[in-house]
CSV table of C-alpha atoms in Angstrom, one decimal:
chain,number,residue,atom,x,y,z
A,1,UNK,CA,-27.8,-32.3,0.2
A,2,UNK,CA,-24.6,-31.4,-1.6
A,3,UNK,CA,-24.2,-32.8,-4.9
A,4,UNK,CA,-20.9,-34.6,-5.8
A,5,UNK,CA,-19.1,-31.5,-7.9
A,6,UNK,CA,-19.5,-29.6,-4.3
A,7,UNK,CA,-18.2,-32.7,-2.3
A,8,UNK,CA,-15.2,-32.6,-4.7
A,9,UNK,CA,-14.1,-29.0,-4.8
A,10,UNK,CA,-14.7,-29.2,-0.6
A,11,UNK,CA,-12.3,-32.2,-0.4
A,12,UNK,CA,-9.5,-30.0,-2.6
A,13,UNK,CA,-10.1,-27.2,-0.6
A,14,UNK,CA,-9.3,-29.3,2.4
A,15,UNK,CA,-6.6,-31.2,0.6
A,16,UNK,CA,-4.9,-27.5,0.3
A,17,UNK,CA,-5.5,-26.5,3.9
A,18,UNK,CA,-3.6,-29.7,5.1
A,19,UNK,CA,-1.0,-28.3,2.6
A,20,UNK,CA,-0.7,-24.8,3.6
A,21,UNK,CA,-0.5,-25.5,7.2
A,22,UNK,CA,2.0,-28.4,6.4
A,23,UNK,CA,4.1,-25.7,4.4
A,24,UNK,CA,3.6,-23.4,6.9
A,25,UNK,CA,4.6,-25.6,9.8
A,26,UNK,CA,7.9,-26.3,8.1
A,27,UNK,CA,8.6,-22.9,6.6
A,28,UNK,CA,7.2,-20.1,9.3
A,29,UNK,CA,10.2,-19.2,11.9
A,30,UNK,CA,8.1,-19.1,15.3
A,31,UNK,CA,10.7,-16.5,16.2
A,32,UNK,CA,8.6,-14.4,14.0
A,33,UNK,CA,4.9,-15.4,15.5
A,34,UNK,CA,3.3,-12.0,16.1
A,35,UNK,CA,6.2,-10.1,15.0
A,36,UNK,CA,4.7,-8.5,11.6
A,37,UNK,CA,7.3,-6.8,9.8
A,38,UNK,CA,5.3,-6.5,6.6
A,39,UNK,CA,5.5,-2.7,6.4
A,40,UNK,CA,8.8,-2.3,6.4
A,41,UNK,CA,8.4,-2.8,2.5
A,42,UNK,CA,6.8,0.7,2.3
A,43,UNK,CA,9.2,2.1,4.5
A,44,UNK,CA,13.0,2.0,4.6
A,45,UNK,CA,15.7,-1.1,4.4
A,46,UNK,CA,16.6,-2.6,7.9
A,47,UNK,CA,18.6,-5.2,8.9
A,48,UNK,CA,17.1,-8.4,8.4
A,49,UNK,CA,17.5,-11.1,10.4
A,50,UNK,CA,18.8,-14.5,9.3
A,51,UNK,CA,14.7,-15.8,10.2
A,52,UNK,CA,13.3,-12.9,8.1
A,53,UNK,CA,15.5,-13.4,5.2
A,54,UNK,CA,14.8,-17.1,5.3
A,55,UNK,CA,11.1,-16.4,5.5
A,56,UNK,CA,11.3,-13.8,2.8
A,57,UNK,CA,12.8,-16.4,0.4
A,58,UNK,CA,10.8,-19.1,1.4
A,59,UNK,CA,7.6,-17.4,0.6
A,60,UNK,CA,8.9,-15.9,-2.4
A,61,UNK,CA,10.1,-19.4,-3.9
A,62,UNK,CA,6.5,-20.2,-3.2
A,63,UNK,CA,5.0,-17.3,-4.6
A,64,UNK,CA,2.6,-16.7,-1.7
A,65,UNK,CA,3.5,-13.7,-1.2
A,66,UNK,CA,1.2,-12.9,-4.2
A,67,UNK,CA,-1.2,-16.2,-3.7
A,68,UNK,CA,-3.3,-14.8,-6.7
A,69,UNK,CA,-0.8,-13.5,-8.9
A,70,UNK,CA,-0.5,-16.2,-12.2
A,71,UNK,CA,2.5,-18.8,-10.9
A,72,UNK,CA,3.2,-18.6,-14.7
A,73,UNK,CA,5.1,-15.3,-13.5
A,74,UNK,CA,6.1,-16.3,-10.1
A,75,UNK,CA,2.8,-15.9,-8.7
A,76,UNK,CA,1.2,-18.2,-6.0
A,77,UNK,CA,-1.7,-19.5,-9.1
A,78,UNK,CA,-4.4,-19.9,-6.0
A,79,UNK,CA,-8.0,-19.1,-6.8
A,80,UNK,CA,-9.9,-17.0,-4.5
A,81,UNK,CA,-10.9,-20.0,-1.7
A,82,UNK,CA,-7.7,-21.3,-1.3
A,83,UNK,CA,-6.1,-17.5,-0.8
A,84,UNK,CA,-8.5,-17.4,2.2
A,85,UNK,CA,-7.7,-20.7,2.9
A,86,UNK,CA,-4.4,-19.7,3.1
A,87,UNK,CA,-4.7,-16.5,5.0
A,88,UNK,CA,-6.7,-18.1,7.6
A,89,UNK,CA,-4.0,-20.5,8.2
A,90,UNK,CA,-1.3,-17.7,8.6
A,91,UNK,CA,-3.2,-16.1,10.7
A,92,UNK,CA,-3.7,-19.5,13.2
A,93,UNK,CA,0.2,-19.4,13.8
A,94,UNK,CA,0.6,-16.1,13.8
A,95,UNK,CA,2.3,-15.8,10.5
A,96,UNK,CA,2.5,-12.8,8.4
A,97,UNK,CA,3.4,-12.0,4.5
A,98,UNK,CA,6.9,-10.5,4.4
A,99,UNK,CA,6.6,-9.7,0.5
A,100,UNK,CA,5.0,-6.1,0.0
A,101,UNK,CA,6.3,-3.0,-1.4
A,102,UNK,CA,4.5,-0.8,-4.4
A,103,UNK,CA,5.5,-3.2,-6.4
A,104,UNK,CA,2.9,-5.6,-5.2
A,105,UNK,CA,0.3,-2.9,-3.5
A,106,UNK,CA,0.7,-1.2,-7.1
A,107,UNK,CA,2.3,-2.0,-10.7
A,108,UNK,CA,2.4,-5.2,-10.7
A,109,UNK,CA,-1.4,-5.7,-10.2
A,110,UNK,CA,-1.1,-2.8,-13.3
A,111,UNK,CA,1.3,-4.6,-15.1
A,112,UNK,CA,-0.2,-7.8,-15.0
A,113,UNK,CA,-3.5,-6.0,-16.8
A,114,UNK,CA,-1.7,-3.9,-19.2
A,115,UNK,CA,2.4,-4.9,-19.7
A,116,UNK,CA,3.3,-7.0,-22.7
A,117,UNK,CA,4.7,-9.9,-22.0
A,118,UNK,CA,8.3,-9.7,-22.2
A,119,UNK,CA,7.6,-7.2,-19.4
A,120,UNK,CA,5.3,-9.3,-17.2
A,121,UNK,CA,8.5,-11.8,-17.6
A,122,UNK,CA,10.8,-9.2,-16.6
A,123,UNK,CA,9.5,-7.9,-13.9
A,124,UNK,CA,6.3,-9.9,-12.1
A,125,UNK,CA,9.0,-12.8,-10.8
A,126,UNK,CA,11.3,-9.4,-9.2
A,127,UNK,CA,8.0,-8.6,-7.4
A,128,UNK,CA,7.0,-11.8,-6.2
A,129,UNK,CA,10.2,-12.8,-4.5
A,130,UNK,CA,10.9,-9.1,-3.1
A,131,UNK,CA,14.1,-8.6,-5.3
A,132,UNK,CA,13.6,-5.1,-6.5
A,133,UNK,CA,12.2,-2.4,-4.9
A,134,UNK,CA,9.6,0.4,-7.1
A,135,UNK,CA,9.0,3.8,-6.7
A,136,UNK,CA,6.5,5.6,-7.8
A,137,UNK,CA,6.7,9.0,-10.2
A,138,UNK,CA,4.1,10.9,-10.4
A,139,UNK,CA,3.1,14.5,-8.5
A,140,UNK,CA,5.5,17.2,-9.5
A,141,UNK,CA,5.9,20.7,-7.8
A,142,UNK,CA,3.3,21.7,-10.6
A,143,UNK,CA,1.4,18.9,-10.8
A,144,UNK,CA,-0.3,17.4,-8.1
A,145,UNK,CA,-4.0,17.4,-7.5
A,146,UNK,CA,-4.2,18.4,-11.0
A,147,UNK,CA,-1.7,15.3,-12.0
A,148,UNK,CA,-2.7,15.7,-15.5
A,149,UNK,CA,-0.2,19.2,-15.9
A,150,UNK,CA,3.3,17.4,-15.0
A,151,UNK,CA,5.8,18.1,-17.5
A,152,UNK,CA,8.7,16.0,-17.0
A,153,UNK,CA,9.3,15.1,-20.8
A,154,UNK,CA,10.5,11.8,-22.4
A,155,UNK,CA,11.2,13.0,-25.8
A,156,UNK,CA,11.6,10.1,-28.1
A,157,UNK,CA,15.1,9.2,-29.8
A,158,UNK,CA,13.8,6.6,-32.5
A,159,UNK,CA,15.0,3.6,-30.0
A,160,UNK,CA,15.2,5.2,-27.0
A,161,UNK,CA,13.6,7.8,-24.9
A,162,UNK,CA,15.5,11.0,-23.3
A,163,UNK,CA,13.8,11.8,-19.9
A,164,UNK,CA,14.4,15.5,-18.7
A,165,UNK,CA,12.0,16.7,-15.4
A,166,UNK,CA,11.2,16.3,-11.5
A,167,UNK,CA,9.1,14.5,-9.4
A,168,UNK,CA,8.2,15.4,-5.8
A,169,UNK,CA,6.9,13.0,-2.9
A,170,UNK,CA,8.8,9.9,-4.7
A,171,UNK,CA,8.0,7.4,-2.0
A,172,UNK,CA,11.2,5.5,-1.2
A,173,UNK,CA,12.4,6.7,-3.6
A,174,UNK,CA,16.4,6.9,-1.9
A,175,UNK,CA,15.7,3.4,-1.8
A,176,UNK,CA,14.1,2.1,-4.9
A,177,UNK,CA,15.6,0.1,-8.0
A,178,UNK,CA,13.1,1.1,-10.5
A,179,UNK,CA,10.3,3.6,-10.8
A,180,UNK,CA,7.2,3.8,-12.7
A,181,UNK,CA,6.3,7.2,-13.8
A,182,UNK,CA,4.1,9.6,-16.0
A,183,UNK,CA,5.4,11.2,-18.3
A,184,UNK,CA,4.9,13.4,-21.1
A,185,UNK,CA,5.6,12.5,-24.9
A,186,UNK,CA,2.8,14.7,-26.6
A,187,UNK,CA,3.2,18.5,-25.4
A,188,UNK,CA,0.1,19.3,-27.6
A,189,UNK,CA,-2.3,17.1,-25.6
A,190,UNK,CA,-3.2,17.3,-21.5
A,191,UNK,CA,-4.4,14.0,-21.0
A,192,UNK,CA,-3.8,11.9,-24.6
A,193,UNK,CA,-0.3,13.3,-24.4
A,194,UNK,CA,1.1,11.4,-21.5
A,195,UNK,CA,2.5,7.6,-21.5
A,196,UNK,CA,3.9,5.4,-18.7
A,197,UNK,CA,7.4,4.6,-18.6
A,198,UNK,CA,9.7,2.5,-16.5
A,199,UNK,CA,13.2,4.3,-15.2
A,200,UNK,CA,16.3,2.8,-13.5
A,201,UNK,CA,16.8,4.6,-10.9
A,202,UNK,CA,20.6,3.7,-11.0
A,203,UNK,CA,20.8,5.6,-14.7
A,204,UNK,CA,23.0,8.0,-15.3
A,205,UNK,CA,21.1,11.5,-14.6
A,206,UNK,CA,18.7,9.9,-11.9
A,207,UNK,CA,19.0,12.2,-8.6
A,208,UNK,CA,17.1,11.9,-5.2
A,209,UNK,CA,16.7,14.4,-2.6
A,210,UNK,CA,15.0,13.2,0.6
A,211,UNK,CA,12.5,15.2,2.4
A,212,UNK,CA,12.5,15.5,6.2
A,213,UNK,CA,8.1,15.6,7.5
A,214,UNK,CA,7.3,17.0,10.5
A,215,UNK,CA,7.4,13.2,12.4
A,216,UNK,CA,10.9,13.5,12.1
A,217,UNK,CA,11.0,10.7,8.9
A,218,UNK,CA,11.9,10.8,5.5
A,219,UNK,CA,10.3,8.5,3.3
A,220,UNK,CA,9.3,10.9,0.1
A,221,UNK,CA,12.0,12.1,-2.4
A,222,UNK,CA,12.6,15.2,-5.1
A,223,UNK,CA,13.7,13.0,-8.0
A,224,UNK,CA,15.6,14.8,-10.7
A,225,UNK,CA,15.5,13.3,-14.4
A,226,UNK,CA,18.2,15.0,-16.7
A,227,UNK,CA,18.8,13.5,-20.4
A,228,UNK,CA,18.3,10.1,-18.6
A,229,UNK,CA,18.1,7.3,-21.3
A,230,UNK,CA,15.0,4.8,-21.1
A,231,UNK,CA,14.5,1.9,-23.3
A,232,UNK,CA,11.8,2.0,-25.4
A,233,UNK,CA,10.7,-1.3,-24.1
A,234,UNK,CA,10.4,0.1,-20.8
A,235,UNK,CA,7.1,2.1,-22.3
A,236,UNK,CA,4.1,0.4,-21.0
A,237,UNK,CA,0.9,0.0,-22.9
A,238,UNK,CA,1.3,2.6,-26.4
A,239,UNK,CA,2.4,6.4,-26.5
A,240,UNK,CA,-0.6,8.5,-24.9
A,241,UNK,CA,-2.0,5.9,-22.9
A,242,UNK,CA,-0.5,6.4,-19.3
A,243,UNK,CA,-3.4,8.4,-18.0
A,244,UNK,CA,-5.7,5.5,-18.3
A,245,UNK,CA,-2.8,3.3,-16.7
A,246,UNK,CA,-2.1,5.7,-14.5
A,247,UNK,CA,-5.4,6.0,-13.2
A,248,UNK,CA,-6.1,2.2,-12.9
A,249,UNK,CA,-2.6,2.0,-10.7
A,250,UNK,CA,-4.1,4.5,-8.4
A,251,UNK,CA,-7.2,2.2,-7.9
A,252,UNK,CA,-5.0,-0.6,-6.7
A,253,UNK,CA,-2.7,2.3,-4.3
A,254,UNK,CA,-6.1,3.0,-2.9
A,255,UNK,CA,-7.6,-0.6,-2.3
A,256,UNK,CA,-4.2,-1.1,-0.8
A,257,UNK,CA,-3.8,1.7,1.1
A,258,UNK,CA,-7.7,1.5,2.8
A,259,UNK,CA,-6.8,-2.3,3.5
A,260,UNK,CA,-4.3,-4.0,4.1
A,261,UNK,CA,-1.0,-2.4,4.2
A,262,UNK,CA,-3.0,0.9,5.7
A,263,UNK,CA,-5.3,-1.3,8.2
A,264,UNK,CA,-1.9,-3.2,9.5
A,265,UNK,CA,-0.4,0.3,10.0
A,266,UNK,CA,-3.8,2.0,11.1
A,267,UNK,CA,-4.6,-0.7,14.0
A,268,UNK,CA,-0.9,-1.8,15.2
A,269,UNK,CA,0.0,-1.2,18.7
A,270,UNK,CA,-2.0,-1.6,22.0
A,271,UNK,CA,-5.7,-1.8,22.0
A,272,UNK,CA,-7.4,1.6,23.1
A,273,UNK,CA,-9.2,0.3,26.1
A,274,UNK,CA,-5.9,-1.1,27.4
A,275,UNK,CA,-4.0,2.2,26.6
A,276,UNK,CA,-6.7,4.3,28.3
A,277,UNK,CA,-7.0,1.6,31.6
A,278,UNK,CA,-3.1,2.2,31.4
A,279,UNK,CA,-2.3,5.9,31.4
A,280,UNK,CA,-6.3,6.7,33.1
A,281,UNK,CA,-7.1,3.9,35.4
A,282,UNK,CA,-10.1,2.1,35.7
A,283,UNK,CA,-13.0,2.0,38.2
A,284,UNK,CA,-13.9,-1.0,40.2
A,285,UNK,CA,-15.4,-3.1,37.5
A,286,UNK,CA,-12.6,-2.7,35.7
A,287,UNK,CA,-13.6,-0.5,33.0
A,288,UNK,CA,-12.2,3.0,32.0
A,289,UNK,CA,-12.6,5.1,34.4
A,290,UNK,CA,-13.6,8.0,32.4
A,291,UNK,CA,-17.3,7.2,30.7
A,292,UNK,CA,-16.9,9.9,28.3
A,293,UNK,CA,-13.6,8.5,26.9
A,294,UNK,CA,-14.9,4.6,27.1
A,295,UNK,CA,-17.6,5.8,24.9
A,296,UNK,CA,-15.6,7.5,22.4
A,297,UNK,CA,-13.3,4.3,22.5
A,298,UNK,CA,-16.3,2.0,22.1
A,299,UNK,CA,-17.6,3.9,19.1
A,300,UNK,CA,-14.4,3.8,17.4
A,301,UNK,CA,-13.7,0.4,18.0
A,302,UNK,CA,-17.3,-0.3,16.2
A,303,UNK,CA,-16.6,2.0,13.0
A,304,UNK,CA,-13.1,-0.1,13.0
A,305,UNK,CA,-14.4,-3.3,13.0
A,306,UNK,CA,-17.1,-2.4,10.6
A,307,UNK,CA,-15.0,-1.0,8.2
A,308,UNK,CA,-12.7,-4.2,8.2
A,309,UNK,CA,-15.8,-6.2,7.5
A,310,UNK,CA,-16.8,-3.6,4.4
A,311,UNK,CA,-13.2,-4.1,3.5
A,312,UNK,CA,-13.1,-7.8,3.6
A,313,UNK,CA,-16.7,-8.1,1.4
A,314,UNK,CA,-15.2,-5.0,-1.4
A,315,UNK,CA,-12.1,-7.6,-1.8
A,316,UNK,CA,-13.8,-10.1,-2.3
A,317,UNK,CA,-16.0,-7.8,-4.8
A,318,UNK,CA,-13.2,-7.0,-6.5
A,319,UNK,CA,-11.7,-10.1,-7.7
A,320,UNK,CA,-14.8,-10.7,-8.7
A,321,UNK,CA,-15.2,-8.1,-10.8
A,322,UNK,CA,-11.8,-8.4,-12.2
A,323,UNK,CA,-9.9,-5.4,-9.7
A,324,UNK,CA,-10.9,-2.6,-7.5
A,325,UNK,CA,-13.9,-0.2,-8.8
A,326,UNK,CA,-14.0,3.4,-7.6
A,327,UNK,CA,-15.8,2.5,-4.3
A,328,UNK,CA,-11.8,2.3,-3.5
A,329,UNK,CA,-12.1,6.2,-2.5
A,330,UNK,CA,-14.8,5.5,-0.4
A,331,UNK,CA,-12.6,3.2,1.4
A,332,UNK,CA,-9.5,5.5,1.3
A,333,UNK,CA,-11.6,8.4,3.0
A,334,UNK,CA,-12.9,6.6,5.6
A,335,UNK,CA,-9.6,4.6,6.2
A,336,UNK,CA,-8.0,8.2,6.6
A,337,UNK,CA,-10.6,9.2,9.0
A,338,UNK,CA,-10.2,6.2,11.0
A,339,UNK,CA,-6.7,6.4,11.3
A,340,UNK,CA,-6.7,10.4,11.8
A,341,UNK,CA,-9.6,9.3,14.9
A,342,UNK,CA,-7.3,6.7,16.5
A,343,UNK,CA,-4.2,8.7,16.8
A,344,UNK,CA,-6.3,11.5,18.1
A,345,UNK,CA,-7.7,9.4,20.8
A,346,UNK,CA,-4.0,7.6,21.7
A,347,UNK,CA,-2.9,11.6,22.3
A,348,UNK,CA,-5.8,12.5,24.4
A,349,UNK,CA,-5.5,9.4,26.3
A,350,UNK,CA,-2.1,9.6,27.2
A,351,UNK,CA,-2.0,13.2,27.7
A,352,UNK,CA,1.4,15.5,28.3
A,353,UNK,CA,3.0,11.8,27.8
A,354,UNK,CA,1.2,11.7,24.7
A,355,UNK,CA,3.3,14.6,23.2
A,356,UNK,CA,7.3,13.5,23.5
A,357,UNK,CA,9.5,14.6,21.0
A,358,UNK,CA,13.0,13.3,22.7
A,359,UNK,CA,14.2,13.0,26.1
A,360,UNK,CA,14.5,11.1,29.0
A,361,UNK,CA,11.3,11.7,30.5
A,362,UNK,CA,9.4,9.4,27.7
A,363,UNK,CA,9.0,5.9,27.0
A,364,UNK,CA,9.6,4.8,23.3
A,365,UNK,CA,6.0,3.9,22.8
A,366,UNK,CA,5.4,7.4,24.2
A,367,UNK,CA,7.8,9.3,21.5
A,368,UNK,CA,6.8,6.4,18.7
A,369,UNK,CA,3.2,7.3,19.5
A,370,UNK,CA,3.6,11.1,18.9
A,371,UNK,CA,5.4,10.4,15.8
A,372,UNK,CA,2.4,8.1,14.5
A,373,UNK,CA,0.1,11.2,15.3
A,374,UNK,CA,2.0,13.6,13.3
A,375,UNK,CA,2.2,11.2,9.9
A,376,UNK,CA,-1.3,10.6,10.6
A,377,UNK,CA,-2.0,13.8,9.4
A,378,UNK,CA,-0.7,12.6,6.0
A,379,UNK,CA,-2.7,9.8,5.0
A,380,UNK,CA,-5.9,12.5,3.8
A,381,UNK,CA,-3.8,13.9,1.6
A,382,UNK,CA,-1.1,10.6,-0.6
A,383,UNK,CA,-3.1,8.2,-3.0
A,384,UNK,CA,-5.1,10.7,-3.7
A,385,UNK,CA,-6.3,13.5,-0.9
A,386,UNK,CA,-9.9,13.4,0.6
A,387,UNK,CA,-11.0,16.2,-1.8
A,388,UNK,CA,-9.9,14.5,-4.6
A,389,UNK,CA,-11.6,11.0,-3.5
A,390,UNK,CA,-15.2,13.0,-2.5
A,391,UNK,CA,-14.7,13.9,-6.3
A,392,UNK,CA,-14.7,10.8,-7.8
A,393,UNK,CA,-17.1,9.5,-5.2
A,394,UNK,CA,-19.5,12.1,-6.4
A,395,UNK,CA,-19.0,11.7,-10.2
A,396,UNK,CA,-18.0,7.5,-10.3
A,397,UNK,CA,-20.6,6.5,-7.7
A,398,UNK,CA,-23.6,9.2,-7.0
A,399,UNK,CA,-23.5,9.9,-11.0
A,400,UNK,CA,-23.3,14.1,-9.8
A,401,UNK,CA,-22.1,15.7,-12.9
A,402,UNK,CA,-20.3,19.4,-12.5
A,403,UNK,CA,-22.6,22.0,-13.1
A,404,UNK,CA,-21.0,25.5,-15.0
């Protein structure tokens, strides 16, 4: 029988469901039902329309587009019930969080754990409401499984730092307001000599060159520092301390990038059993024709919804355990490999059709699908390549030390 605290906390819980699908009701555009636009955030700016702006700012005056974040900086406040309270109700109507970004997937989680706060002020209630767009500087042309050897310098100037260096893959980084980066104030020390700074990426000596991938796209940068000025209040945590920050943000990129920004991009677009029925028929009862390729598609579909499930119970792990633990490489690894799998399968399904670069002769799903394929190819190797992860899998989580 449950005891009257339980009764209590079950009738607020319900007392905010009748909330958020009241707020919802009134709010959610049902021009937008099913039409998720959420990853636009990591890609580049598009023409909103007049619903998606209105959505936008609705759920950024609200601050649920960070439920959890503190509403003290523009956060949503909600404990951990009524944030699946709140995505269960989204997901009833078909309603979908427009706020994203590396802002949110990254530094603000970071900020929130290590920015002072005059910073948290500055910067959490930009995030929240989708106002400025981050960046993120860290690999350089030297410097990128071994992150530890960038040089881009910020050589201190009694109240101001003088940034000289380059980055390399700067995601959206044409695009960005602000970028958080590594960089080096102590050329004496590898690790203990690098501190995290925050850059305007409209200041004077701030240059961007974007870089074309085979998929036709161009969402990374070269960014170019020279004798750009940073405030010394835009240092974050103390001098030397950015490899421990650093290395905490990547935990969040990799939590987000396994879940949910990744899983929305890894599991958009038609189902494969209706893709392979589609472009390979199906036999009398219906099924996919070819047994080999329903198997495959069967499988895959399993490992998928498995991994969704592992995903859902390391979330809730994680705010538990105040963040994401290294077990977020596991999930990076296999999220790759899952979304490596599916595009592989899409191809093979669809055949000739399957490989479209431009022409009349393809559908757009055709040409969008062979441009999924090749980014696929990607996602082993940012936040963090499969290498790297099986390291820290190995040391973090097996306890395997390196043997000389």
């Amino acid at each position: 029988m449950a005891t009257a605290p339980e009764l209590d906390a079950k009738s607020a819980l319900d007392d905010f469901r009748a909330e958020a699908r009241a707020w919802l009701a009134a709010n959610f555009p049902a021009s937008l039902k099913g039409k998720d636009n959420s990853l636009s955030a990591l890609e580049g700016p598009h023409d909103a329309t007049e619903d998606e702006t209105a959505w936008t700012r609705a759920m950024g005056e609200k601050g649920w587009g960070v439920p959890s974040w503190p509403a003290a900086y523009g956060g949503g406040g909600l404990d951990r019930q009524q944030v699946r309270v709140l995505q269960e109700e989204m997901g009833r109507i078909g309603a979908w969080n427009p706020i994203g970004g590396m802002g949110v997937m990254m530094f603000g989680p970071t900020l929130l754990e290590y920015g002072s706060e005059e910073q948290k002020l500055e910067h959490i209630p930009s995030i929240a409401k989708s106002e400025v767009r981050w960046c993120q500087g860290y690999s350089e042309p030297g410097a990128g499984s071994d992150l530890a050897s960038l040089q881009t310098f910020a050589e201190d100037m009694v109240d101001h730092y003088i940034v000289n260096g380059q980055k390399t893959w700067t995601s959206g980084g044409q695009w960005a307001d602000k970028c958080f980066a590594l960089v080096r104030t102590d050329k004496s020390q590898k690790h203990a000599g690098i501190s995290f700074l925050l850059i305007d990426m409209t200041a004077p000596g701030v240059e961007v060159k974007p870089i074309r991938m085979i998929s036709g796209q161009s969402p990374f940068c070269e960014t170019f520092f020279t004798n750009v000025k940073v405030p010394k209040g835009n240092l974050v945590g103390q001098e030397g301390q950015g490899w421990a920050i650093g290395t905490r943000l990547l935990q969040h990129e990799r939590n987000s990038l396994s879940g949910g920004s990744g899983a929305a991009r890894m599991f958009a677009g038609k189902a494969l059993g209706q893709l392979a029925k589609e472009y390979r028929g199906a036999n009398d009862d219906g099924k996919v024709s070819d047994s080999d390729l329903r198997m495959r598609i069967v499988k895959h579909e399993m490992d998928q919804r498995a991994f969704m499930l592992t995903l859902r119970r390391a979330a809730m792990e994680a705010k538990s355990n105040q963040g994401p633990s290294a077990a977020t490489s596991i999930m990076k690894n296999v999220g790759a490999r899952l979304t490596q799998d599916r595009a592989e399968l899409s191809v093979e399904i669809m055949g000739m059709a399957g490989l479209g670069w431009e022409g009349e002769g393809f559908s757009e799903t055709e040409l969008t699908q062979t441009r999924t394929w090749l980014w696929g190819k990607a996602v082993s190797i940012y936040g963090g390549s499969t290498e790297i992860q099986n390291n820290v899998i190995a040391k973090r989580i097996l306890g395997m030390l390196d043997h000389q």
